[in-house]
XYZ file of C-alpha atoms in Angstrom:
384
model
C 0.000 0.000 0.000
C 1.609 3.498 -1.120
C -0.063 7.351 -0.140
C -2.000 8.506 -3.003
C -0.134 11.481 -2.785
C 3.048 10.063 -3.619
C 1.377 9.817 -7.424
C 2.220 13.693 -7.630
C 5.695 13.435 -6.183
C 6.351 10.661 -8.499
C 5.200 13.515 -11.593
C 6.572 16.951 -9.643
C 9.880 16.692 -10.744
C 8.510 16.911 -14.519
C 6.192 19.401 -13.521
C 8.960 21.488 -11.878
C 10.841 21.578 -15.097
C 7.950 23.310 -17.403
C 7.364 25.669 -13.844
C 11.120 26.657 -13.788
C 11.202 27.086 -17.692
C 7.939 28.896 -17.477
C 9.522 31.393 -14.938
C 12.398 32.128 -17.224
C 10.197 33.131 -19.845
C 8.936 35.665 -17.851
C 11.814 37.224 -16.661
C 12.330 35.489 -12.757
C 15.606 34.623 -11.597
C 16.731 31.581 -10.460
C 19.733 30.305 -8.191
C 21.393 26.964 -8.255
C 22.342 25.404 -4.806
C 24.022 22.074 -4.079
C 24.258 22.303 -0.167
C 22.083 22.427 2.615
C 24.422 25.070 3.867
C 23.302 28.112 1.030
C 21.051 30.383 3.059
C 17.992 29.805 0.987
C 16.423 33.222 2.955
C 18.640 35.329 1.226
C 18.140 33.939 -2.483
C 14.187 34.398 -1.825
C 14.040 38.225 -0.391
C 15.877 38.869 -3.896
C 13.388 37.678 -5.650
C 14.619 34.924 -7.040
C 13.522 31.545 -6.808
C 16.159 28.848 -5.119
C 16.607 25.355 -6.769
C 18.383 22.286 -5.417
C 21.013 20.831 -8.659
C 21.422 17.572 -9.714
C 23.977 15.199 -8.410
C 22.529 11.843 -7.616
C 22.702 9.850 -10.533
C 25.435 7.913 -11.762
C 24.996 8.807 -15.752
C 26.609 11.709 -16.444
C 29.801 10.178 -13.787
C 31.660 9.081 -17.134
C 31.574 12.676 -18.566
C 32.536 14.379 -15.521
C 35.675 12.054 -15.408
C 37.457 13.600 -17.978
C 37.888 16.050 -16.416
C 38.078 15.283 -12.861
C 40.561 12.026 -10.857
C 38.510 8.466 -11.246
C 38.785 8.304 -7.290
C 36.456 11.311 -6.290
C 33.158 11.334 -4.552
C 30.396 10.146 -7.177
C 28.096 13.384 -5.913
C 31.116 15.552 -7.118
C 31.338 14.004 -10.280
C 27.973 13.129 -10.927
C 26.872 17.396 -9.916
C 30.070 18.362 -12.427
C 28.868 15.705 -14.978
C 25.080 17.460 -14.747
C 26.852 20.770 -15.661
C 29.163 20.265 -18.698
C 26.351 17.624 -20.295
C 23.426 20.067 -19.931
C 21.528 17.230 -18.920
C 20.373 18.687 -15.893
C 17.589 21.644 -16.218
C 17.992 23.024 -13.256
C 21.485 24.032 -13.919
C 20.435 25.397 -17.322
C 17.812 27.756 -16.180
C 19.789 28.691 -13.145
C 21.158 32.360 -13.539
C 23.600 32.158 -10.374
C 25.290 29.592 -8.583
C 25.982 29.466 -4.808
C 28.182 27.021 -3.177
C 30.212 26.781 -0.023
C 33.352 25.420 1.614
C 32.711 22.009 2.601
C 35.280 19.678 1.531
C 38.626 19.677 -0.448
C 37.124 17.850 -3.864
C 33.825 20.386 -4.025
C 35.943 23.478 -3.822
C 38.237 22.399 -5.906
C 35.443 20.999 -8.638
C 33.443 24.740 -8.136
C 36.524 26.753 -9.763
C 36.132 24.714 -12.218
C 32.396 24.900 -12.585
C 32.559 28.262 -11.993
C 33.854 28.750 -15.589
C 30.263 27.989 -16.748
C 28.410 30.406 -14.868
C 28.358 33.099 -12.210
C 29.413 31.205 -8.854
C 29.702 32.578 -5.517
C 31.379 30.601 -2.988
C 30.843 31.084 0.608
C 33.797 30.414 2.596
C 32.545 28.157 5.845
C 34.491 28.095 8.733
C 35.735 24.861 9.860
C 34.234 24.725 13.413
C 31.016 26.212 14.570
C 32.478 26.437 18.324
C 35.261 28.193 17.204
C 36.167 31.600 18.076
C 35.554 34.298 16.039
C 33.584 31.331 13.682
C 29.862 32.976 14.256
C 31.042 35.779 13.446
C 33.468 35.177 10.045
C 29.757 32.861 8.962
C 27.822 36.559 9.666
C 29.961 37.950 7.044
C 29.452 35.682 4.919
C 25.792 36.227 4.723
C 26.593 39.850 4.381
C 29.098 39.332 1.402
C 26.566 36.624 -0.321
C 23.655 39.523 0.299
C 25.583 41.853 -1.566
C 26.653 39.936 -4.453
C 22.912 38.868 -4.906
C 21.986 42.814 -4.831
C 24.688 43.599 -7.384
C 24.202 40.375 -9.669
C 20.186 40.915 -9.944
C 20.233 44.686 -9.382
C 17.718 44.529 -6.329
C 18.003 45.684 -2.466
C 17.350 43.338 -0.050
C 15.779 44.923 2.758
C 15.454 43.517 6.574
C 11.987 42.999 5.918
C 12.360 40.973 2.814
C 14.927 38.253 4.717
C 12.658 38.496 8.129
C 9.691 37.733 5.148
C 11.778 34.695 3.675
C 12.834 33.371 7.280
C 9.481 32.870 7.826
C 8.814 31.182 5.012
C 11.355 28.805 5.037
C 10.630 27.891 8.565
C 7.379 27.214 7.383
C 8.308 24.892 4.778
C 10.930 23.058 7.425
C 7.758 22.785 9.797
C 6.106 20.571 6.736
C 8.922 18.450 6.417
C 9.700 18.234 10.036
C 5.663 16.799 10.440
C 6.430 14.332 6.854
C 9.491 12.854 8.725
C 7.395 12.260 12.033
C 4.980 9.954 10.191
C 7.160 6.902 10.776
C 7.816 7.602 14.400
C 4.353 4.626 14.235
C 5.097 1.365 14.690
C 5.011 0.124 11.722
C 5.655 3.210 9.457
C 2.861 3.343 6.891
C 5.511 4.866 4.754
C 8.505 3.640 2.963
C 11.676 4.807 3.332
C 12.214 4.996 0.010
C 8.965 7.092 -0.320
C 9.902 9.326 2.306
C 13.538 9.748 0.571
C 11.721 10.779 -3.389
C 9.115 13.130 -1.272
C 11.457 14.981 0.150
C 14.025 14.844 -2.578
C 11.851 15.997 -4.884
C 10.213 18.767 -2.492
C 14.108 20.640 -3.154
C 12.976 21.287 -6.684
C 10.031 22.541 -6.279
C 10.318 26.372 -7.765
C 6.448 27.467 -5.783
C 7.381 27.168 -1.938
C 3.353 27.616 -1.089
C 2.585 25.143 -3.324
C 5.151 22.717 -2.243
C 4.370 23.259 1.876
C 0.703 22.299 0.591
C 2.104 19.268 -0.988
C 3.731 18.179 1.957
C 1.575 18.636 3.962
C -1.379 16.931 2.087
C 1.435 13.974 2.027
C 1.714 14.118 6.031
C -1.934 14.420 6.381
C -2.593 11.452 4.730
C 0.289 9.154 5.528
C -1.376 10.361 9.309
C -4.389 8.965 8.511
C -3.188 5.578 6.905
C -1.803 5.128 10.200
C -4.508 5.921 12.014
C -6.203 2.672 10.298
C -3.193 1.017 10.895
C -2.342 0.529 6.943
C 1.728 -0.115 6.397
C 3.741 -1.859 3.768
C 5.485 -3.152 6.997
C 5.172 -6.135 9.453
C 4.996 -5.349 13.129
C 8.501 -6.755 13.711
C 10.660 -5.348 11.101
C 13.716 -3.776 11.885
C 13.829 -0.224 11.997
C 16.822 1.584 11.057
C 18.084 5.038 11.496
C 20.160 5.797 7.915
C 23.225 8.395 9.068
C 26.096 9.660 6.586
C 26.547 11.160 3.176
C 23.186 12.833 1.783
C 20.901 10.214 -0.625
C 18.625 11.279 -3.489
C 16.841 9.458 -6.329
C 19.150 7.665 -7.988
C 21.405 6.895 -5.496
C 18.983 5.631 -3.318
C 20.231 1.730 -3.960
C 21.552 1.097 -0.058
C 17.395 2.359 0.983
C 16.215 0.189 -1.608
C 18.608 -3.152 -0.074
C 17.588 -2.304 3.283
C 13.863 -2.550 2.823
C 13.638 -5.169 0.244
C 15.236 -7.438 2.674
C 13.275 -6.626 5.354
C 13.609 -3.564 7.253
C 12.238 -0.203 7.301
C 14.158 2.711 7.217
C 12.059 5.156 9.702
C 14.901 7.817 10.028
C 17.288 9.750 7.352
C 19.924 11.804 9.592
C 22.221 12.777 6.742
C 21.431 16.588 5.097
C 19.232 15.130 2.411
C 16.838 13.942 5.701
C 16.725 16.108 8.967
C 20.087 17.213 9.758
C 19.028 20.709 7.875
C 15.429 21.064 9.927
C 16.498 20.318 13.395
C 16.594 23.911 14.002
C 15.098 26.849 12.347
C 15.962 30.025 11.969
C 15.022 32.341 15.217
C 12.651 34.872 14.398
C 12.580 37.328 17.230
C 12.470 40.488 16.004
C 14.938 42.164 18.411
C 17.744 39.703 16.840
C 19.508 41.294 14.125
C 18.748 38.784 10.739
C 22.166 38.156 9.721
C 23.150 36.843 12.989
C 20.414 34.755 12.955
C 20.781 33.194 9.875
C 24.291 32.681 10.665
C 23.285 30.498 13.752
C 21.260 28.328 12.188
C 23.210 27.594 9.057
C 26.225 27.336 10.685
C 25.192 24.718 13.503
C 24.512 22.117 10.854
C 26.517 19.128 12.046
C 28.130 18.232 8.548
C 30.875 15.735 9.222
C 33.240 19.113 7.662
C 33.212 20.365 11.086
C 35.497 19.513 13.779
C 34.694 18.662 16.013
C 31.269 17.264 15.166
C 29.611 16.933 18.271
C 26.156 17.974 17.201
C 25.793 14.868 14.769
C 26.602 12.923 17.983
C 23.179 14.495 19.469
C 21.215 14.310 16.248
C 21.764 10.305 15.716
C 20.940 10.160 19.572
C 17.885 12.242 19.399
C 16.709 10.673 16.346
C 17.546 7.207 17.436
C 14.978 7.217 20.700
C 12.174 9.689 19.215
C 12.044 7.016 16.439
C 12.936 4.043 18.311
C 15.308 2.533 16.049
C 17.053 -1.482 16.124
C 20.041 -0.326 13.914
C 22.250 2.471 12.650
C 23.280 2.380 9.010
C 26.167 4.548 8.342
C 26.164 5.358 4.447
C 29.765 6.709 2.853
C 30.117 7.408 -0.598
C 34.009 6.563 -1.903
C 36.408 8.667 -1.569
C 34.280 11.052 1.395
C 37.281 11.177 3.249
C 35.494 13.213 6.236
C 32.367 10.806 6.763
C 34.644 7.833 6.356
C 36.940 8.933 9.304
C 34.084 10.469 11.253
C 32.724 6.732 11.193
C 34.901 5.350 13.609
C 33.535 7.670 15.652
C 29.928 7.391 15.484
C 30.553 3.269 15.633
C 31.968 3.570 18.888
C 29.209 6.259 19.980
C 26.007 3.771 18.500
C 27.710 1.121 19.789
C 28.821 1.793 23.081
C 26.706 4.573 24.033
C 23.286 4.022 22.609
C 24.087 -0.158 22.780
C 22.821 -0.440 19.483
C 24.040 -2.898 16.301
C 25.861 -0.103 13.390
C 26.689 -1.374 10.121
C 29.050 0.825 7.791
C 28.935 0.776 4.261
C 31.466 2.772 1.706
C 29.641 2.397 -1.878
C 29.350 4.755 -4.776
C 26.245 5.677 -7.529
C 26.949 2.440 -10.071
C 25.370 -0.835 -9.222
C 27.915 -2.944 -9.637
C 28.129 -3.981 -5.934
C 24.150 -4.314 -5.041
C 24.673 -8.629 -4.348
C 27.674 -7.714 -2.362
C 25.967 -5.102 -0.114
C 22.700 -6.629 0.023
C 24.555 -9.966 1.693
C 26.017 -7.457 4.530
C 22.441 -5.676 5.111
C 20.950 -9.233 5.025
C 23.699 -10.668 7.815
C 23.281 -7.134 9.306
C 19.273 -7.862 9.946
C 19.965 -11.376 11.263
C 22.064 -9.708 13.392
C 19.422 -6.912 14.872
C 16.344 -10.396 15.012
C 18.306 -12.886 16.220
């Protein structure tokens, strides 16, 4: 049994293509954004809409390795691939491109993309308890604010961003109430659904229309509930999915985990909730910038060290959602998710005494039998 609703997610990324083309017709602007890090706030009170970019396929991989090394994270090549093949109509339509500081291979890879169109790169400090860190991020939102008012010829007032913040935290409330739905034992929703819903949600151009959406998805996923309607038995494992972000098309390790069994009740990585456990604080005695700052920066990507606050988030999410499992997800050649794993094994493990699997894959599926033996032993593990 699947939510009616997800019939329109299944269709919105189409429809989000002849929307997005439609707006460039008539005149709107649009900004490309790969990381859950781009202040989205500031891209809307210019008046411009803000569209996630592809990067989760493995297709355009082969392209994007002639000009980049072989051993580089597939969502670097496959988001550099999207770009030079024009196979990705998001990136065509976009008019601006915003990126940040992450890692080593996605700086390096934006100089190069950066020859293609307008790119601004936001330079994101290392640690968010550092000192002098909230402040260096606060300038950055000031610096991106002013290359959006020069590039588009606008001025973005305090009441424009205050406007957006709103917004936005309106939009994470949605997704925040889609991603409770499987706190019920069983979920009456897939992972895998929950993965394309909110995957897809990122290109959606029309943020009214696509809290609506959302929220119709919630509503109804509520009620199926309710009746007690899942695509799950009472006793499969559920498992709490941490580590790099997923998105269709590199969903495969979701796909493994719940065709042998289990249900995946809990995404952790930025693709899932790491971006909507906080919002942005609207008190209107708090100067903006600062409080955009705060938010974006406290996003525990495994770039920061130390990473304490992913720590709290896998804890957090592991009891509200009463997991069996932790499934640690690495894409090759991550170098800061694949050391960071030794430390959230030991932390699953010792601290919330639960089983932890880690799995380094990439886009291709070339390796499916061999990782769907290890989930299999991994869910004998969590029954017997």
């Amino acid at each position: 049994m699947r939510p009616e609703s997800m019939k329109i997610f299944d269709d919105l990324r189409n429809l989000n293509v002849l929307t997005i083309q439609n707006a460039k017709k008539n005149g709107e602007k649009v900004v490309g954004c790969y990381c859950t890090y781009s202040p989205q706030e500031l891209i809307l009170a210019a008046g411009a809409h803000s569209v996630t970019l592809c990067g989760t396929r493995q297709e355009p991989v082969a392209a994007a390795e002639r000009d980049l090394p072989r051993n580089l994270c597939p969502l670097i090549k496959s988001s550099y691939g999207f770009a030079i093949t024009g196979k990705c109509p998001y990136f065509e339509a976009a008019d601006l491109l915003v990126a940040e500081t992450t890692c080593d291979g996605k700086k390096k890879m934006y100089e190069l993309m950066g020859k293609i169109k307008p790119m601004h790169v936001m330079n994101l400090p290392q640690s968010a308890d550092s000192e002098g860190a909230l402040e260096q991020w606060t300038q950055e939102m000031h610096r991106f604010k002013a290359w959006l008012e020069q590039k588009f010829a606008v001025r973005i007032t305090e009441e424009d961003i205050r406007k957006a913040i709103k917004l936005m935290n309106r939009e994470r409330n949605a997704l925040r109430r889609l991603h409770a739905v499987t706190k019920f034992k069983p979920s009456p929703i897939t992972g895998v659904d929950l993965l394309v819903s909110v995957w897809t949600k990122g290109f959606n151009v029309n943020k009214e229309e696509g809290i609506k959406l959302v929220e119709d998805l919630a509503a109804e996923v509520e009620a199926m509930a309710a009746r007690g309607e899942s695509p799950f038995t009472a006793d499969a494992p559920r498992i709490l999915l941490t580590g790099c972000p997923v998105g269709f098309g590199s969903e495969k390790v979701v796909r493994l985990l719940e065709e042998s069994g289990a249900s995946v009740v809990a995404f952790e990585n930025c693709s899932g909730y790491k971006s909507l456990d906080r919002l942005v604080d609207e008190d209107p005695n708090k100067d903006v910038m600062v409080a955009l700052a705060e938010k974006y920066l406290n996003i525990p990507c495994s770039c920061m060290t130390p990473n304490q606050g992913r720590l709290e988030l896998i804890g957090k999410l592991a009891k509200e959602y009463e997991v069996d499992g932790v499934v640690d997800l690495t894409w090759q050649a991550c170098h800061t998710y694949n050391v960071e794993a030794f430390v959230i094994r030991d932390y699953v493990q010792k601290q919330l005494n639960l089983p932890y699997m880690h799995l380094e894959t990439d886009y291709s599926e070339s390796d499916v039998e061999q990782l769907r033996v290890r989930v299999q032993a991994f869910l004998e593990l969590i029954q017997g």
